[in-house]
CSV table of C-alpha atoms in Angstrom, one decimal:
chain,number,residue,atom,x,y,z
F,1,UNK,CA,16.1,-0.5,4.0
F,2,UNK,CA,14.3,0.7,0.6
F,3,UNK,CA,14.3,4.0,-1.1
F,4,UNK,CA,11.6,4.3,-4.0
F,5,UNK,CA,11.3,7.1,-6.3
F,6,UNK,CA,8.5,7.8,-8.6
F,7,UNK,CA,7.1,11.2,-10.2
F,8,UNK,CA,4.6,12.8,-8.3
F,9,UNK,CA,2.5,13.8,-11.0
F,10,UNK,CA,1.6,13.2,-14.7
F,11,UNK,CA,-1.1,14.5,-17.1
F,12,UNK,CA,-2.2,12.8,-20.5
F,13,UNK,CA,-4.8,12.8,-22.7
F,14,UNK,CA,-7.7,10.0,-23.5
F,15,UNK,CA,-6.6,7.6,-25.6
F,16,UNK,CA,-2.8,8.2,-25.4
F,17,UNK,CA,0.0,6.4,-23.5
F,18,UNK,CA,1.5,7.3,-20.4
F,19,UNK,CA,4.8,5.6,-18.6
F,20,UNK,CA,5.1,5.7,-15.1
F,21,UNK,CA,8.7,5.5,-14.1
F,22,UNK,CA,10.0,3.7,-10.7
F,23,UNK,CA,13.6,3.9,-9.4
F,24,UNK,CA,14.3,1.7,-6.1
F,25,UNK,CA,17.0,1.3,-4.0
F,26,UNK,CA,17.2,-1.9,-1.5
F,27,UNK,CA,19.0,-4.0,0.6
F,28,UNK,CA,17.4,-7.1,-0.9
F,29,UNK,CA,14.7,-7.8,-3.6
F,30,UNK,CA,12.1,-10.3,-4.0
F,31,UNK,CA,9.7,-8.7,-6.5
F,32,UNK,CA,8.1,-5.3,-7.3
F,33,UNK,CA,4.3,-4.4,-7.2
F,34,UNK,CA,2.0,-1.7,-9.1
F,35,UNK,CA,-1.0,-0.5,-7.2
F,36,UNK,CA,-3.5,1.6,-8.3
F,37,UNK,CA,-5.9,3.6,-5.8
F,38,UNK,CA,-8.7,6.2,-7.0
F,39,UNK,CA,-9.3,8.8,-4.3
F,40,UNK,CA,-10.9,7.5,-1.2
F,41,UNK,CA,-10.7,3.9,-2.2
F,42,UNK,CA,-8.4,0.9,-1.4
F,43,UNK,CA,-5.3,0.0,-3.4
F,44,UNK,CA,-5.7,-2.7,-5.8
F,45,UNK,CA,-3.2,-4.9,-7.2
F,46,UNK,CA,-2.1,-4.3,-11.1
F,47,UNK,CA,1.0,-5.9,-11.5
F,48,UNK,CA,4.2,-8.0,-10.3
F,49,UNK,CA,7.3,-8.7,-11.7
F,50,UNK,CA,9.9,-10.5,-10.0
F,51,UNK,CA,12.1,-11.3,-13.2
F,52,UNK,CA,13.6,-8.8,-15.5
F,53,UNK,CA,11.3,-8.2,-18.9
F,54,UNK,CA,7.9,-6.8,-19.7
F,55,UNK,CA,4.4,-8.3,-18.2
F,56,UNK,CA,1.8,-7.7,-20.5
F,57,UNK,CA,-1.8,-7.5,-18.8
F,58,UNK,CA,-4.3,-6.1,-21.3
F,59,UNK,CA,-4.0,-2.0,-21.6
F,60,UNK,CA,-1.4,-2.2,-18.5
F,61,UNK,CA,2.1,-3.3,-19.0
F,62,UNK,CA,5.2,-3.5,-16.3
F,63,UNK,CA,8.7,-3.9,-16.7
F,64,UNK,CA,11.8,-4.8,-14.6
F,65,UNK,CA,15.2,-4.3,-14.6
F,66,UNK,CA,16.6,-5.6,-11.5
F,67,UNK,CA,20.5,-4.4,-12.5
F,68,UNK,CA,19.2,-1.1,-13.0
F,69,UNK,CA,16.9,-1.0,-10.0
F,70,UNK,CA,14.1,0.5,-12.3
F,71,UNK,CA,10.4,-0.4,-12.9
F,72,UNK,CA,8.0,1.1,-15.3
F,73,UNK,CA,4.3,0.8,-15.7
F,74,UNK,CA,2.8,1.7,-19.0
F,75,UNK,CA,-0.8,2.5,-19.6
F,76,UNK,CA,-2.1,2.3,-23.0
F,77,UNK,CA,-5.5,3.9,-24.6
F,78,UNK,CA,-5.9,6.1,-21.5
F,79,UNK,CA,-9.4,6.4,-20.4
F,80,UNK,CA,-10.7,9.2,-17.8
F,81,UNK,CA,-11.3,6.0,-15.6
F,82,UNK,CA,-7.5,5.3,-15.3
F,83,UNK,CA,-7.1,8.9,-13.5
F,84,UNK,CA,-6.0,7.6,-10.0
F,85,UNK,CA,-2.9,7.1,-8.0
F,86,UNK,CA,-0.3,4.4,-8.9
F,87,UNK,CA,1.7,3.1,-6.3
F,88,UNK,CA,5.2,1.5,-7.0
F,89,UNK,CA,6.1,-1.3,-4.0
F,90,UNK,CA,9.2,-3.5,-3.6
F,91,UNK,CA,9.2,-6.6,-1.6
F,92,UNK,CA,12.3,-7.0,0.5
F,93,UNK,CA,14.4,-9.9,1.4
F,94,UNK,CA,12.4,-10.9,4.0
F,95,UNK,CA,9.9,-11.8,1.6
F,96,UNK,CA,6.8,-10.4,3.0
F,97,UNK,CA,6.8,-6.4,3.6
F,98,UNK,CA,6.0,-4.2,0.9
F,99,UNK,CA,7.6,-0.9,1.1
F,100,UNK,CA,5.7,1.7,-1.2
F,101,UNK,CA,7.1,4.7,-3.2
F,102,UNK,CA,4.7,8.3,-2.4
F,103,UNK,CA,2.9,7.5,-5.8
F,104,UNK,CA,2.1,9.3,-8.9
F,105,UNK,CA,-1.1,10.8,-9.6
F,106,UNK,CA,-2.1,10.6,-12.9
F,107,UNK,CA,-4.5,12.7,-14.4
F,108,UNK,CA,-6.3,11.9,-18.0
F,109,UNK,CA,-7.9,14.7,-19.8
F,110,UNK,CA,-10.6,14.6,-22.7
Q,1,UNK,CA,-16.3,-11.9,3.6
Q,2,UNK,CA,-15.4,-11.2,-0.1
Q,3,UNK,CA,-12.6,-8.8,0.7
Q,4,UNK,CA,-10.9,-7.1,3.7
Q,5,UNK,CA,-13.3,-5.0,6.0
Q,6,UNK,CA,-12.3,-2.1,8.1
Q,7,UNK,CA,-14.4,-0.4,10.7
Q,8,UNK,CA,-15.0,2.7,11.4
Q,9,UNK,CA,-14.5,4.0,7.8
Q,10,UNK,CA,-14.3,7.7,9.9
Q,11,UNK,CA,-12.9,8.6,13.1
Q,12,UNK,CA,-12.6,12.0,14.5
Q,13,UNK,CA,-11.4,11.9,18.1
Q,14,UNK,CA,-9.9,14.5,20.4
Q,15,UNK,CA,-6.2,15.1,21.1
Q,16,UNK,CA,-5.2,12.7,24.0
Q,17,UNK,CA,-8.2,10.3,23.6
Q,18,UNK,CA,-7.5,6.6,22.6
Q,19,UNK,CA,-8.9,4.8,19.6
Q,20,UNK,CA,-9.4,1.7,18.4
Q,21,UNK,CA,-9.3,0.7,14.7
Q,22,UNK,CA,-10.6,-3.0,13.3
Q,23,UNK,CA,-9.8,-4.9,10.3
Q,24,UNK,CA,-11.5,-8.1,9.5
Q,25,UNK,CA,-9.1,-9.9,6.8
Q,26,UNK,CA,-10.0,-12.4,3.8
Q,27,UNK,CA,-10.9,-15.8,5.0
Q,28,UNK,CA,-7.9,-18.1,5.0
Q,29,UNK,CA,-5.5,-15.2,4.6
Q,30,UNK,CA,-2.9,-15.9,6.8
Q,31,UNK,CA,-0.8,-12.7,6.8
Q,32,UNK,CA,-2.2,-9.4,7.7
Q,33,UNK,CA,-0.7,-5.5,7.4
Q,34,UNK,CA,-1.4,-2.2,8.8
Q,35,UNK,CA,-0.4,0.6,6.7
Q,36,UNK,CA,-0.4,4.5,7.3
Q,37,UNK,CA,-1.1,6.8,4.7
Q,38,UNK,CA,-0.8,10.4,5.2
Q,39,UNK,CA,-1.8,13.0,2.9
Q,40,UNK,CA,0.3,13.2,-0.4
Q,41,UNK,CA,2.7,10.4,1.1
Q,42,UNK,CA,3.3,7.0,0.4
Q,43,UNK,CA,2.0,3.9,2.7
Q,44,UNK,CA,4.1,3.6,5.7
Q,45,UNK,CA,4.5,0.2,7.2
Q,46,UNK,CA,3.2,-0.2,10.7
Q,47,UNK,CA,3.2,-3.8,11.8
Q,48,UNK,CA,2.9,-7.2,10.2
Q,49,UNK,CA,1.2,-10.8,11.6
Q,50,UNK,CA,1.8,-14.0,9.7
Q,51,UNK,CA,-0.1,-17.1,11.4
Q,52,UNK,CA,1.2,-17.7,14.7
Q,53,UNK,CA,4.6,-16.4,14.5
Q,54,UNK,CA,5.9,-13.4,16.7
Q,55,UNK,CA,4.6,-10.1,14.7
Q,56,UNK,CA,6.7,-7.8,12.9
Q,57,UNK,CA,6.3,-4.3,15.0
Q,58,UNK,CA,9.3,-2.9,13.4
Q,59,UNK,CA,7.2,0.1,11.8
Q,60,UNK,CA,5.3,1.3,15.0
Q,61,UNK,CA,6.1,5.0,15.3
Q,62,UNK,CA,5.9,5.2,19.2
Q,63,UNK,CA,4.9,2.9,22.3
Q,64,UNK,CA,1.5,5.0,21.6
Q,65,UNK,CA,0.7,2.3,19.1
Q,66,UNK,CA,0.0,-1.4,19.3
Q,67,UNK,CA,-1.9,-4.1,17.8
Q,68,UNK,CA,-3.3,-7.5,18.4
Q,69,UNK,CA,-4.6,-10.2,16.0
Q,70,UNK,CA,-7.1,-12.8,17.8
Q,71,UNK,CA,-7.7,-16.5,16.7
Q,72,UNK,CA,-5.6,-15.6,13.5
Q,73,UNK,CA,-8.0,-13.5,12.4
Q,74,UNK,CA,-9.6,-10.0,13.1
Q,75,UNK,CA,-7.1,-7.5,13.8
Q,76,UNK,CA,-7.5,-4.5,16.2
Q,77,UNK,CA,-4.9,-1.4,16.2
Q,78,UNK,CA,-5.1,0.9,19.2
Q,79,UNK,CA,-3.7,4.1,19.6
Q,80,UNK,CA,-3.3,5.8,23.0
Q,81,UNK,CA,-3.2,9.2,23.9
Q,82,UNK,CA,-3.9,10.5,20.2
Q,83,UNK,CA,-2.0,13.2,18.7
Q,84,UNK,CA,-2.6,15.8,15.6
Q,85,UNK,CA,0.2,14.1,13.9
Q,86,UNK,CA,-1.2,10.5,13.8
Q,87,UNK,CA,-4.2,11.9,11.6
Q,88,UNK,CA,-3.9,9.8,8.4
Q,89,UNK,CA,-5.7,6.8,6.7
Q,90,UNK,CA,-5.1,3.6,8.4
Q,91,UNK,CA,-5.1,0.6,5.9
Q,92,UNK,CA,-5.0,-2.8,6.5
Q,93,UNK,CA,-4.2,-5.6,4.2
Q,94,UNK,CA,-4.4,-9.3,4.2
Q,95,UNK,CA,-2.9,-12.3,1.7
Q,96,UNK,CA,-2.0,-15.7,1.3
Q,97,UNK,CA,1.8,-16.1,2.5
Q,98,UNK,CA,4.5,-14.5,-0.2
Q,99,UNK,CA,1.7,-13.3,-2.7
Q,100,UNK,CA,-0.1,-10.0,-3.4
Q,101,UNK,CA,-1.9,-7.8,-0.9
Q,102,UNK,CA,-5.5,-7.1,-0.9
Q,103,UNK,CA,-6.7,-4.0,1.0
Q,104,UNK,CA,-9.3,-2.7,2.8
Q,105,UNK,CA,-11.1,0.6,2.1
Q,106,UNK,CA,-9.1,2.2,5.4
Q,107,UNK,CA,-10.1,4.4,8.2
Q,108,UNK,CA,-9.8,8.0,8.2
Q,109,UNK,CA,-8.8,9.0,11.5
Q,110,UNK,CA,-8.8,12.9,12.1
Q,111,UNK,CA,-7.4,14.0,15.6
Q,112,UNK,CA,-8.8,17.2,16.5
């Protein structure tokens, strides 16, 4: 099975940087995803890591360490529209099922 | 269509009634998933369809829950004899095999 942990809430100031950590314990691993979900809306894809290292995409970056079972999502130059829930998800050994963490609610303050 | 479409967007029902939730995946996506999201909780996997293969039903919480996918496209999730603990947002997602999931906006189910 999968056990995925991430903080429940984080607050940051507009223009700042926030790092959302995700740790996982899985019976197999075939990649880690980050999704963003605004209240009342569908989750939308942000990033995907399958090899160790940092993937950068504009203001958002995601890091993976498979040996440590650890990932983080880094949000730079925070904007008010970044206030949302951020979901960490791990793909298991069967290569299709995503198991999700409970999500981290990020609140960006002016 | 342009994205995954779910209907209805909201459903209020009485305890004990049956409900049907519909999902129209993105055209050409062979994989289709159903997840459930309760308030403050993560997404809970329910069922997975891939092409003509037998579905993975391992996440269905009880035999009151069932799902089918007709013609490899539209899927219907049926909950029989609804209970209050079934209240949640039911999310559908589709993808090409092994790729990222595209989610619909979900059906908010409220069982009174």
